[in-house]
XYZ file of N, CA, C and O in Angstrom:
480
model
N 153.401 17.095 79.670
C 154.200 17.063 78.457
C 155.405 16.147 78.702
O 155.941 15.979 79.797
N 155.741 15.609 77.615
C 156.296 14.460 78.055
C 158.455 14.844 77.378
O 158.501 14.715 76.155
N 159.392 15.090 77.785
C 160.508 15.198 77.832
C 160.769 14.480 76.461
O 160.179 13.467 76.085
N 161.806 15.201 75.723
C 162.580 14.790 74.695
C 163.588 13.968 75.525
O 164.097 14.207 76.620
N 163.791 12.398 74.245
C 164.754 11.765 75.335
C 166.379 11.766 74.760
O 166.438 12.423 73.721
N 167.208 11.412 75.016
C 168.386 11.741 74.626
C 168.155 11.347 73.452
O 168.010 12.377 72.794
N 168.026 10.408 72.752
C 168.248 9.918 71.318
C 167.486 10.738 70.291
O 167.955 10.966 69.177
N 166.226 11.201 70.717
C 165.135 12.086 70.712
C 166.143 14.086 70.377
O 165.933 15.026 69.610
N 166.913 13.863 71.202
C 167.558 15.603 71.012
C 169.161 14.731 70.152
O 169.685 15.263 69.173
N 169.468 13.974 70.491
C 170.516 14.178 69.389
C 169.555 13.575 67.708
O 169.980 14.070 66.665
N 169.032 13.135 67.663
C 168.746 13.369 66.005
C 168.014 14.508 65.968
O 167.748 14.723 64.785
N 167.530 15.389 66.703
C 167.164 16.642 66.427
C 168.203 17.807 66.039
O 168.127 18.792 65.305
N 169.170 17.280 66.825
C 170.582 17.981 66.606
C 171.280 17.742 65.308
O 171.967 18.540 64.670
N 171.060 16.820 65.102
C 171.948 15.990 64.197
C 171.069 16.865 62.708
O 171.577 17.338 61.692
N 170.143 16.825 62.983
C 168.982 17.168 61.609
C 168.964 19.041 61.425
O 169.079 19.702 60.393
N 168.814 19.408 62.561
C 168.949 21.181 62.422
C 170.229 21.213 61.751
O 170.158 21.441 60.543
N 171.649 21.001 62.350
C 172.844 21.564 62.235
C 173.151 21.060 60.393
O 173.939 21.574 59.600
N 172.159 19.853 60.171
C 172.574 19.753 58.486
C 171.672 20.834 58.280
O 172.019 21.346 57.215
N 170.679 21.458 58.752
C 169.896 22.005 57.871
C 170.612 23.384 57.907
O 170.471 24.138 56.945
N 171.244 23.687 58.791
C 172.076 25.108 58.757
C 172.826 24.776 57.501
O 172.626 25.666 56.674
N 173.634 23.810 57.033
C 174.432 23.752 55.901
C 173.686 23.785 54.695
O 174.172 24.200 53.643
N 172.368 23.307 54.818
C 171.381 22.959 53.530
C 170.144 22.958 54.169
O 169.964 22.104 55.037
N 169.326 23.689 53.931
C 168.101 24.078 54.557
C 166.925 22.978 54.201
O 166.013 22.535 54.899
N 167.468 22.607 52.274
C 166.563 21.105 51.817
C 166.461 20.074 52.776
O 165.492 19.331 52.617
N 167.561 19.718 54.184
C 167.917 18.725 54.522
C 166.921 18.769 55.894
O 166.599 17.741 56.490
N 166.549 19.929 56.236
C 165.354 19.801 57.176
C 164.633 19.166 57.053
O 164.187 19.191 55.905
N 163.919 18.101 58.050
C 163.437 17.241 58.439
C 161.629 18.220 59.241
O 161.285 19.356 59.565
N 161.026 16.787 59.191
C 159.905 17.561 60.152
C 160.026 17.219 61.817
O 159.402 17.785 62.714
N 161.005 16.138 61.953
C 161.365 16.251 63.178
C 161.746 17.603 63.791
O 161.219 18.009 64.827
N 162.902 18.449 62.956
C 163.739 19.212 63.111
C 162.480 20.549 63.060
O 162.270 21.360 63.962
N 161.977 20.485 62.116
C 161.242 21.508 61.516
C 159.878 21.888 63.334
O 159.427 22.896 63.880
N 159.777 20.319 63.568
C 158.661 20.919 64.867
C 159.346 21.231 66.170
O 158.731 21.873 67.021
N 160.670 20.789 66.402
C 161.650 21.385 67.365
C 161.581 22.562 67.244
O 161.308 23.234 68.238
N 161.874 23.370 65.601
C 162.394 24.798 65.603
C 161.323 25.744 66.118
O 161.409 26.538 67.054
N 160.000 25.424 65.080
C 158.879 26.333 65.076
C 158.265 26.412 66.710
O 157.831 27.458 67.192
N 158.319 25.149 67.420
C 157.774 25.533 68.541
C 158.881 26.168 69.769
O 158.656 26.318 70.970
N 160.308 26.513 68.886
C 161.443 27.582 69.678
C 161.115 28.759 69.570
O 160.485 29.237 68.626
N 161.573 29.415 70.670
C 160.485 30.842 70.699
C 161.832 31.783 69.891
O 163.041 31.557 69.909
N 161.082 32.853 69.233
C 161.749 33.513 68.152
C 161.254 32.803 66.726
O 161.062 33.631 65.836
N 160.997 31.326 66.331
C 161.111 30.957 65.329
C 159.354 31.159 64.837
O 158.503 31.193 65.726
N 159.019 31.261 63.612
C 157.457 31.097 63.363
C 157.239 29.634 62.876
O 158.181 28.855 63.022
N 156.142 29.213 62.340
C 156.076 27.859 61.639
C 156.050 28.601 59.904
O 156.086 27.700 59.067
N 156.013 29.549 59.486
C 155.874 29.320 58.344
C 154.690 28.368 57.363
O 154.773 27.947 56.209
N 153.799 28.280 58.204
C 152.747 27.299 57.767
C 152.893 26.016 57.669
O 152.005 25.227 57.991
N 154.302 25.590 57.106
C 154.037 24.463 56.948
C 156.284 24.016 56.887
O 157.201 24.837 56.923
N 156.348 22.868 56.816
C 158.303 22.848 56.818
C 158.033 23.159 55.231
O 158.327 24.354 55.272
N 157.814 23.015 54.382
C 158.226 23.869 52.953
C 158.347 25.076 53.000
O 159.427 25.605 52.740
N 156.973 25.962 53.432
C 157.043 27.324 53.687
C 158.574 27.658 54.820
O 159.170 28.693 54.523
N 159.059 26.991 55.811
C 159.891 27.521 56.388
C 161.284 27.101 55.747
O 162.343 27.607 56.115
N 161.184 26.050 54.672
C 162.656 25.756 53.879
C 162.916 26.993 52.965
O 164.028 27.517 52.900
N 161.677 27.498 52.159
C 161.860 28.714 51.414
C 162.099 29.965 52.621
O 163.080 30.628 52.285
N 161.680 30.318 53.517
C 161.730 30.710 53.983
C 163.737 31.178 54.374
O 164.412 32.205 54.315
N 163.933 30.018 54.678
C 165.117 30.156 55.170
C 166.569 29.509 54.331
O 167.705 29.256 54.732
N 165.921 29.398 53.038
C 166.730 29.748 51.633
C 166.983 30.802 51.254
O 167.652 30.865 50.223
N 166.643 31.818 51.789
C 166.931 32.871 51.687
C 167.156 33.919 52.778
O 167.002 35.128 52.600
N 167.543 33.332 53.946
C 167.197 33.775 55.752
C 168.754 32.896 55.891
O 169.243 32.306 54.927
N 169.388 32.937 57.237
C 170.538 32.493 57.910
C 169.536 31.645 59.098
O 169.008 32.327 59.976
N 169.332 30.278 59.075
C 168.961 29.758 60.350
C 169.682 29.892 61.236
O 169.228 30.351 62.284
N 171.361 29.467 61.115
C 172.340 29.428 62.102
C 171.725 31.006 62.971
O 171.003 31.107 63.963
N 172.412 32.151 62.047
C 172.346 33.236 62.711
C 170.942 33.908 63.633
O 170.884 34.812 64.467
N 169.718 32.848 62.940
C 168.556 33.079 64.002
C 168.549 31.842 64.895
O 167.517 31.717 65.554
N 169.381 31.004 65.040
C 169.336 30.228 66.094
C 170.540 30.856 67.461
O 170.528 30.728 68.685
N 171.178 31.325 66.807
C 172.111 32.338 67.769
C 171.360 33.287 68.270
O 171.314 33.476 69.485
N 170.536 34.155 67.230
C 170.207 35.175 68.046
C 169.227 35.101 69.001
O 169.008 36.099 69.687
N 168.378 33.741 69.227
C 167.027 33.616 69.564
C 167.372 32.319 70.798
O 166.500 31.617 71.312
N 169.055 32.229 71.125
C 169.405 31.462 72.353
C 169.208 31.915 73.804
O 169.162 31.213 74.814
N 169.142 32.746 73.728
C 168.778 33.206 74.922
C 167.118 32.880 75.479
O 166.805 32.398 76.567
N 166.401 33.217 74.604
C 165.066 32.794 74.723
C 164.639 31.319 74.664
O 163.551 30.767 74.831
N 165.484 31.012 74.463
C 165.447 29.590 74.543
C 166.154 28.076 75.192
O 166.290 26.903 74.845
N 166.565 29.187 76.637
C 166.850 28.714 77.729
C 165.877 28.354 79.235
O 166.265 27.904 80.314
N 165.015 28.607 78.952
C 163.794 28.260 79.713
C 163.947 28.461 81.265
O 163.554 27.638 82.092
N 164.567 29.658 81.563
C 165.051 29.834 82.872
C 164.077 29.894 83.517
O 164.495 29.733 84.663
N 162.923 30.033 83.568
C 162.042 30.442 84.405
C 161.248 28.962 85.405
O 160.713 28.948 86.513
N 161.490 27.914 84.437
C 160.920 26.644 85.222
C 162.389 26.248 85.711
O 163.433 26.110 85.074
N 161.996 26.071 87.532
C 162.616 25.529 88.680
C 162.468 23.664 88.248
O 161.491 22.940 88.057
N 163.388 23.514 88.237
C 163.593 21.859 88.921
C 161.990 21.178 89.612
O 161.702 21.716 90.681
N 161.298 20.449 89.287
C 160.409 20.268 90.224
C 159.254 20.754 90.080
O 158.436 20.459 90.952
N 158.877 21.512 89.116
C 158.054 22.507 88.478
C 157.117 21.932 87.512
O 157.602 21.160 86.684
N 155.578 22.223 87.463
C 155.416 21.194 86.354
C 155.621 21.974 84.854
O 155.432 23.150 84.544
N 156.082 20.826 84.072
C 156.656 21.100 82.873
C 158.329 21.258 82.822
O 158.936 21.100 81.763
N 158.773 21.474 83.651
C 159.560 21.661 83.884
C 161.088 20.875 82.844
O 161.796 21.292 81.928
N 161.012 19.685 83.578
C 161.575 18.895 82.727
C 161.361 18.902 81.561
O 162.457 18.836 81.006
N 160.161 18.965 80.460
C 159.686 19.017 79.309
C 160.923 20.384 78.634
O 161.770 20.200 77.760
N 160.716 21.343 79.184
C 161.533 22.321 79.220
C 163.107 22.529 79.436
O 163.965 23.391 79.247
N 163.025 21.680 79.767
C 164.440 21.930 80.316
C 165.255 20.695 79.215
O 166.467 20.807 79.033
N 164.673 19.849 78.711
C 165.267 18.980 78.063
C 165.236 19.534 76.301
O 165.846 19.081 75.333
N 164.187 20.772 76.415
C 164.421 21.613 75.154
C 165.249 22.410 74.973
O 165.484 22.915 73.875
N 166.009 22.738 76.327
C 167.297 23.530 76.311
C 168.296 22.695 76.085
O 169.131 22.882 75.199
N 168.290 22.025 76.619
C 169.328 20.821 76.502
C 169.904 20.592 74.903
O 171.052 20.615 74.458
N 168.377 20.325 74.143
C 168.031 19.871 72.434
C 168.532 21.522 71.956
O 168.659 21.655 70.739
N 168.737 22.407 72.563
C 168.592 23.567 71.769
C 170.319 23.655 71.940
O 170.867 23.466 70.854
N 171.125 23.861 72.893
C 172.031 23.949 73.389
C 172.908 22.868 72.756
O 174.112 23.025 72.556
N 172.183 21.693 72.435
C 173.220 20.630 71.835
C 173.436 21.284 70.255
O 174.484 21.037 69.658
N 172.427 22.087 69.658
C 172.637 22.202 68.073
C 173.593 23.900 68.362
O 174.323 24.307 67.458
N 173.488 24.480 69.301
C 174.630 25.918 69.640
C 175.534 25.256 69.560
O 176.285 25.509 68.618
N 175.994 23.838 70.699
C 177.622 23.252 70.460
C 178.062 22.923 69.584
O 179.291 22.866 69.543
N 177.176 22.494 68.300
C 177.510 22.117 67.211
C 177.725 22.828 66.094
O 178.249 22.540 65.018
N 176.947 24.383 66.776
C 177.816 25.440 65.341
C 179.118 26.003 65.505
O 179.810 26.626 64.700
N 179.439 25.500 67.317
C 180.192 26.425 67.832
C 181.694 25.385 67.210
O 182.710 25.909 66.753
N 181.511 24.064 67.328
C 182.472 22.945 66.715
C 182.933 22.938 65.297
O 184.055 22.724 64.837
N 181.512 23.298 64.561
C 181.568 23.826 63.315
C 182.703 24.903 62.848
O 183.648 24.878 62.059
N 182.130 25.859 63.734
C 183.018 27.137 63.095
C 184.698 26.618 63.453
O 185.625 26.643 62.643
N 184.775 26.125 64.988
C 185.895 25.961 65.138
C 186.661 24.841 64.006
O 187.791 25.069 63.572
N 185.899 23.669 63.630
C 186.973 23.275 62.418
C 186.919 23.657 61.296
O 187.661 23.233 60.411
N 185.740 24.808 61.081
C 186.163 25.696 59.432
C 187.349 26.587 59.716
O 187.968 27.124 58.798
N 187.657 26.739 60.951
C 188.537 27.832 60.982
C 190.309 26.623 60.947
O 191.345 26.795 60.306
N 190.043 25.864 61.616
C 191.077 25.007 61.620
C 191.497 24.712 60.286
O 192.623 24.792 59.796
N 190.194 24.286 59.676
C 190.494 23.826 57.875
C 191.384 25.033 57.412
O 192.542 24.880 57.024
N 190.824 26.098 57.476
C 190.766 27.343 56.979
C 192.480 27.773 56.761
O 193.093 28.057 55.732
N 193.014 27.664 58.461
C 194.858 27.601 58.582
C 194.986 26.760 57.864
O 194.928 27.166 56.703
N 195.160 25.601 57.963
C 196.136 24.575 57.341
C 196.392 24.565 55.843
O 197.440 24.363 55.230
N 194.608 24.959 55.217
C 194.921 25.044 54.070
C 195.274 26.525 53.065
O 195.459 26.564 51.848
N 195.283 27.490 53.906
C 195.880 28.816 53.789
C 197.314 29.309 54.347
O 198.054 30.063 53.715
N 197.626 28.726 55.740
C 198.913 29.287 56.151
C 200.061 27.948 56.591
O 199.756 26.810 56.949
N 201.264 28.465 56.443
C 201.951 27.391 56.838
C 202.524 27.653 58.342
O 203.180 28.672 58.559
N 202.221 26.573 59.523
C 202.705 26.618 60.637
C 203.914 26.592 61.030
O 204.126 25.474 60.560
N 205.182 26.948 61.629
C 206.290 26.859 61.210
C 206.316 26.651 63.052
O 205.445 27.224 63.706
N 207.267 25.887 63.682
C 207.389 25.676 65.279
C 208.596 26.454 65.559
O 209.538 26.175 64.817
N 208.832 27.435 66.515
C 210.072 27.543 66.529
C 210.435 27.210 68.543
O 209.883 27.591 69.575
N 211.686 26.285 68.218
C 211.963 26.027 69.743
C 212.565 27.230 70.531
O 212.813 27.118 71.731
């Protein structure tokens, strides 16, 4: 099996984390990353899993289903290994990106709700 390559996991990244905002925006790139993440089903087909998850939280099943989708079990050197390990990588890059997410909704969130005041 042949390794996702960097450019390969960031537009995979790039394509899930819109689809957490808008589920229409799933891609079938994105769509064959997810289904073959363990926790996720295929839904038959990426339509069946857009309805699917028009009405479902992807974010919150991509959180809950991180753990399983750390591939601890293949060693360095292992065959498949790499194949695997570069799906953690692809999986782990779209976690940093909800985790960036939340952190500047929350940033938005102060500035445009509270006023910061410095005191020396």
């Amino acid at each position: 099996m042949t390794p996702l390559t960097q450019r390969q996991k960031q537009l995979i990244a790039k394509n899930v984390l819109a689809a957490c905002k808008d589920i229409t925006k799933l891609n079938k790139t994105g769509y064959d990353f997810l289904y073959l993440a363990s926790g996720f089903i295929a839904h038959y087909n990426l339509q069946g899993f857009i309805a699917h998850y028009s009405e479902h939280s992807l974010k919150k099943d991509l959180e809950r289903n991180a753990k399983a989708n750390q591939w601890r079990n293949f060693q360095p050197g292992e065959r498949d290994a790499d194949y695997y390990h570069a799906k953690r990588d692809c999986y782990n890059m779209i976690l940093g990106g909800l985790i960036a997410a939340d952190e500047l909704d929350a940033q938005n969130f102060m500035r445009d709700h509270f006023q910061i005041i410095h005191i020396n």
